[in-house]
mmCIF file of C-alpha atoms in Angstrom:
data_model
loop_
_atom_site.group_PDB
_atom_site.id
_atom_site.type_symbol
_atom_site.label_atom_id
_atom_site.label_comp_id
_atom_site.label_asym_id
_atom_site.label_seq_id
_atom_site.Cartn_x
_atom_site.Cartn_y
_atom_site.Cartn_z
ATOM 1 C CA MET A 1 0.000 0.000 0.000
ATOM 2 C CA THR A 2 1.506 3.306 -1.049
ATOM 3 C CA MET A 3 0.477 6.716 0.221
ATOM 4 C CA SER A 4 -0.307 9.665 -1.960
ATOM 5 C CA GLY A 5 1.717 12.853 -1.596
ATOM 6 C CA ALA A 6 -1.124 14.531 0.331
ATOM 7 C CA GLU A 7 -1.349 11.575 2.738
ATOM 8 C CA MET A 8 2.429 11.618 3.262
ATOM 9 C CA LYS A 9 2.361 15.335 4.073
ATOM 10 C CA ARG A 10 -0.484 14.823 6.564
ATOM 11 C CA VAL A 11 1.391 11.993 8.342
ATOM 12 C CA THR A 12 4.631 13.953 8.333
ATOM 13 C CA ALA A 13 2.925 17.069 9.706
ATOM 14 C CA ALA A 14 1.261 15.058 12.493
ATOM 15 C CA VAL A 15 4.513 13.750 13.942
ATOM 16 C CA PRO A 16 7.340 15.912 15.314
ATOM 17 C CA LEU A 17 10.080 15.075 12.808
ATOM 18 C CA GLU A 18 12.438 17.931 13.618
ATOM 19 C CA GLU A 19 14.735 17.142 16.510
ATOM 20 C CA THR A 20 13.870 20.268 18.528
ATOM 21 C CA ASP A 21 10.109 19.687 18.130
ATOM 22 C CA PHE A 22 10.545 16.043 19.051
ATOM 23 C CA VAL A 23 12.576 16.868 22.171
ATOM 24 C CA LYS A 24 9.963 19.462 23.232
ATOM 25 C CA ALA A 25 7.196 16.896 22.799
ATOM 26 C CA VAL A 26 9.087 14.327 24.879
ATOM 27 C CA MET A 27 10.021 16.856 27.587
ATOM 28 C CA GLU A 28 6.370 17.849 27.912
ATOM 29 C CA HIS A 29 5.681 14.349 29.260
ATOM 30 C CA SER A 30 9.018 13.671 30.983
ATOM 31 C CA ASP A 31 7.722 13.845 34.566
ATOM 32 C CA GLN A 32 5.021 11.266 33.933
ATOM 33 C CA LEU A 33 7.406 9.085 31.913
ATOM 34 C CA TYR A 34 9.935 9.152 34.748
ATOM 35 C CA SER A 35 7.243 8.282 37.284
ATOM 36 C CA ILE A 36 6.127 5.301 35.224
ATOM 37 C CA ALA A 37 9.700 4.090 34.673
ATOM 38 C CA TYR A 38 10.447 4.423 38.394
ATOM 39 C CA SER A 39 7.309 2.486 39.328
ATOM 40 C CA TYR A 40 8.433 -0.371 37.065
ATOM 41 C CA LEU A 41 12.149 -0.378 37.858
ATOM 42 C CA GLY A 42 12.352 0.900 41.414
ATOM 43 C CA ASN A 43 15.462 3.052 41.199
ATOM 44 C CA ARG A 44 16.432 6.415 39.791
ATOM 45 C CA ASN A 45 19.344 5.364 37.578
ATOM 46 C CA ASP A 46 17.422 2.606 35.815
ATOM 47 C CA ALA A 47 14.402 4.885 35.382
ATOM 48 C CA LEU A 48 16.557 7.593 33.784
ATOM 49 C CA GLU A 49 18.260 5.047 31.553
ATOM 50 C CA ALA A 50 14.836 3.714 30.498
ATOM 51 C CA LEU A 51 13.773 7.266 29.591
ATOM 52 C CA GLN A 52 16.878 7.687 27.490
ATOM 53 C CA GLU A 53 16.303 4.372 25.705
ATOM 54 C CA THR A 54 12.639 5.254 25.163
ATOM 55 C CA THR A 55 13.538 8.597 23.630
ATOM 56 C CA CYS A 56 16.054 6.933 21.326
ATOM 57 C CA ARG A 57 13.601 4.231 20.206
ATOM 58 C CA ALA A 58 10.842 6.801 19.701
ATOM 59 C CA TRP A 59 13.125 9.024 17.614
ATOM 60 C CA MET A 60 14.111 6.095 15.406
ATOM 61 C CA LYS A 61 10.478 4.995 14.972
ATOM 62 C CA ARG A 62 8.889 8.467 14.847
ATOM 63 C CA ARG A 63 7.756 8.034 11.252
ATOM 64 C CA THR A 64 5.592 5.053 12.228
ATOM 65 C CA LEU A 65 3.295 7.226 14.384
ATOM 66 C CA LYS A 66 0.405 8.362 12.243
ATOM 67 C CA ASP A 67 -1.685 10.294 14.788
ATOM 68 C CA SER A 68 0.027 13.102 16.691
ATOM 69 C CA GLY A 69 -2.801 12.968 19.244
ATOM 70 C CA ALA A 70 -1.534 9.534 20.256
ATOM 71 C CA PHE A 71 2.069 10.718 20.812
ATOM 72 C CA LYS A 72 1.921 10.508 24.616
ATOM 73 C CA SER A 73 0.308 7.048 24.637
ATOM 74 C CA TRP A 74 2.793 5.888 22.011
ATOM 75 C CA LEU A 75 5.722 7.101 24.156
ATOM 76 C CA ILE A 76 4.362 5.454 27.291
ATOM 77 C CA ARG A 77 3.839 2.192 25.430
ATOM 78 C CA ILE A 78 7.460 2.268 24.231
ATOM 79 C CA LEU A 79 8.583 3.046 27.796
ATOM 80 C CA ILE A 80 6.681 0.083 29.203
ATOM 81 C CA TYR A 81 8.352 -2.229 26.683
ATOM 82 C CA VAL A 82 11.757 -0.779 27.620
ATOM 83 C CA CYS A 83 11.008 -1.374 31.315
ATOM 84 C CA ILE A 84 9.884 -4.939 30.660
ATOM 85 C CA ASP A 85 13.094 -5.573 28.692
ATOM 86 C CA GLU A 86 15.108 -4.239 31.637
ATOM 87 C CA GLN A 87 13.212 -6.434 34.108
ATOM 88 C CA ARG A 88 13.934 -9.489 31.945
ATOM 89 C CA ARG A 89 17.598 -8.505 31.717
ATOM 90 C CA ARG A 90 17.776 -8.180 35.504
ATOM 91 C CA LYS A 91 16.431 -11.689 35.982
ATOM 92 C CA LYS A 92 19.212 -13.067 33.793
ATOM 93 C CA ALA A 93 22.062 -10.924 35.173
ATOM 94 C CA VAL A 94 23.925 -11.564 38.394
ATOM 95 C CA PRO A 95 25.066 -8.277 39.943
ATOM 96 C CA THR A 96 28.706 -7.949 40.913
ATOM 97 C CA ALA A 97 29.885 -6.641 44.287
ATOM 98 C CA ALA A 98 30.968 -3.381 42.603
ATOM 99 C CA GLU A 99 27.463 -2.864 41.189
ATOM 100 C CA HIS A 100 25.992 -3.365 44.656
ATOM 101 C CA MET A 101 28.373 -0.749 46.049
ATOM 102 C CA GLN A 102 27.387 1.797 43.368
ATOM 103 C CA GLU A 103 23.669 1.474 44.070
ATOM 104 C CA ALA A 104 22.306 4.354 46.112
ATOM 105 C CA VAL A 105 21.074 3.330 49.520
ATOM 106 C CA ILE A 106 17.390 4.055 49.800
ATOM 107 C CA HIS A 107 15.621 3.214 53.003
ATOM 108 C CA ASN A 108 12.299 1.783 51.917
ATOM 109 C CA SER A 109 9.825 0.958 54.599
ATOM 110 C CA THR A 110 9.147 -2.707 55.174
ATOM 111 C CA GLU A 111 5.595 -2.212 53.931
ATOM 112 C CA SER A 112 6.829 -0.616 50.714
ATOM 113 C CA MET A 113 9.282 -3.449 50.086
ATOM 114 C CA GLU A 114 6.582 -6.037 50.753
ATOM 115 C CA MET A 115 4.212 -4.276 48.351
ATOM 116 C CA GLN A 116 6.897 -4.160 45.650
ATOM 117 C CA TRP A 117 7.535 -7.873 46.143
ATOM 118 C CA ALA A 118 3.817 -8.684 46.061
ATOM 119 C CA LEU A 119 3.280 -6.594 42.914
ATOM 120 C CA SER A 120 6.106 -8.458 41.215
ATOM 121 C CA GLN A 121 4.131 -11.681 41.802
ATOM 122 C CA VAL A 122 0.954 -10.369 40.124
ATOM 123 C CA LYS A 123 0.255 -11.478 36.559
ATOM 124 C CA LEU A 124 1.943 -9.020 34.172
ATOM 125 C CA LYS A 125 -1.155 -7.614 32.436
ATOM 126 C CA TYR A 126 -2.793 -6.969 35.824
ATOM 127 C CA ARG A 127 0.427 -5.446 37.180
ATOM 128 C CA HIS A 128 0.477 -2.934 34.297
ATOM 129 C CA VAL A 129 -2.985 -1.710 35.250
ATOM 130 C CA LEU A 130 -2.175 -1.526 38.978
ATOM 131 C CA LEU A 131 1.104 0.341 38.426
ATOM 132 C CA LEU A 132 -0.427 2.836 36.026
ATOM 133 C CA LYS A 133 -3.560 3.360 38.152
ATOM 134 C CA TYR A 134 -2.168 3.464 41.694
ATOM 135 C CA TYR A 135 1.449 4.531 41.226
ATOM 136 C CA ASN A 136 0.919 6.927 38.318
ATOM 137 C CA ASP A 137 -2.625 8.199 38.947
ATOM 138 C CA MET A 138 -3.880 7.362 35.471
ATOM 139 C CA THR A 139 -7.594 6.845 34.912
ATOM 140 C CA LEU A 140 -8.934 3.548 33.638
ATOM 141 C CA ALA A 141 -9.914 5.301 30.397
ATOM 142 C CA GLU A 142 -6.324 6.542 29.921
ATOM 143 C CA ILE A 143 -4.959 3.072 30.667
ATOM 144 C CA ALA A 144 -7.391 1.537 28.169
ATOM 145 C CA VAL A 145 -6.150 3.881 25.437
ATOM 146 C CA LEU A 146 -2.539 3.254 26.389
ATOM 147 C CA LEU A 147 -2.868 -0.535 26.407
ATOM 148 C CA ASP A 148 -5.185 -0.474 23.376
ATOM 149 C CA LYS A 149 -7.837 -2.468 25.253
ATOM 150 C CA PRO A 150 -11.517 -1.793 25.946
ATOM 151 C CA GLU A 151 -12.135 0.043 29.216
ATOM 152 C CA GLY A 152 -14.209 -2.916 30.467
ATOM 153 C CA THR A 153 -11.200 -5.200 30.010
ATOM 154 C CA VAL A 154 -9.000 -2.794 31.951
ATOM 155 C CA LYS A 155 -11.587 -2.675 34.786
ATOM 156 C CA THR A 156 -11.638 -6.474 34.864
ATOM 157 C CA TRP A 157 -7.837 -6.607 34.956
ATOM 158 C CA GLN A 158 -7.815 -4.067 37.791
ATOM 159 C CA HIS A 159 -10.320 -6.138 39.765
ATOM 160 C CA LYS A 160 -8.461 -9.407 39.143
ATOM 161 C CA GLY A 161 -5.104 -7.764 39.877
ATOM 162 C CA LEU A 162 -6.316 -6.377 43.204
ATOM 163 C CA LYS A 163 -7.793 -9.769 44.089
ATOM 164 C CA GLN A 164 -4.514 -11.475 43.214
ATOM 165 C CA LEU A 165 -2.562 -8.872 45.206
ATOM 166 C CA ARG A 166 -4.786 -9.388 48.287
ATOM 167 C CA THR A 167 -4.285 -13.158 48.071
ATOM 168 C CA ILE A 168 -0.519 -12.763 47.755
ATOM 169 C CA MET A 169 -0.355 -10.366 50.713
ATOM 170 C CA LYS A 170 -2.623 -12.594 52.815
ATOM 171 C CA ASN A 171 -0.524 -15.662 52.062
ATOM 172 C CA ARG A 172 2.655 -13.701 52.727
ATOM 173 C CA GLY A 173 1.358 -12.918 56.209
ATOM 174 C CA GLU A 174 0.667 -16.604 56.814
ATOM 175 C CA TRP A 175 4.211 -17.509 55.754
ATOM 176 C CA ASP A 176 5.665 -14.916 58.122
ATOM 177 C CA GLU A 177 3.778 -16.420 61.051
ATOM 178 C CA GLN A 178 5.184 -19.935 60.508
#
């Protein structure tokens, strides 16, 4: 399928192709992008690195975005894939002693650490909804657009994710008592 010249111009005009326009568009959403990356990865350095990788991937793929109104959702979707890639990489990698020493010491509360652990046990599609809803204050409608799913599906995933999270936390408490 080839596009006519008029269609090409419309697509090109809809997407920030110039570097300065692109950077402005990304910076407009940088706080929310950072918040999402941090909620997935749990530390500042990895979140910043994920933002950098997201920006690079988005720049390289910018011509594939056809609707400028979807720019923010498109960026967030790329970011989520970057974060998932990083989580997979972490599972495979064994950190060295030097890497442990470089990591900033952050004193998380026990409850926060338990919640992070429990969330990591929740089925991935449910975890996406919970992270975006409760850690990033997105509405279910926004999440539905972002994940390209019907809002009813997102509501179901939220319900099932919360149920799964409650079960995990309840069982965790039982294990602690033994």
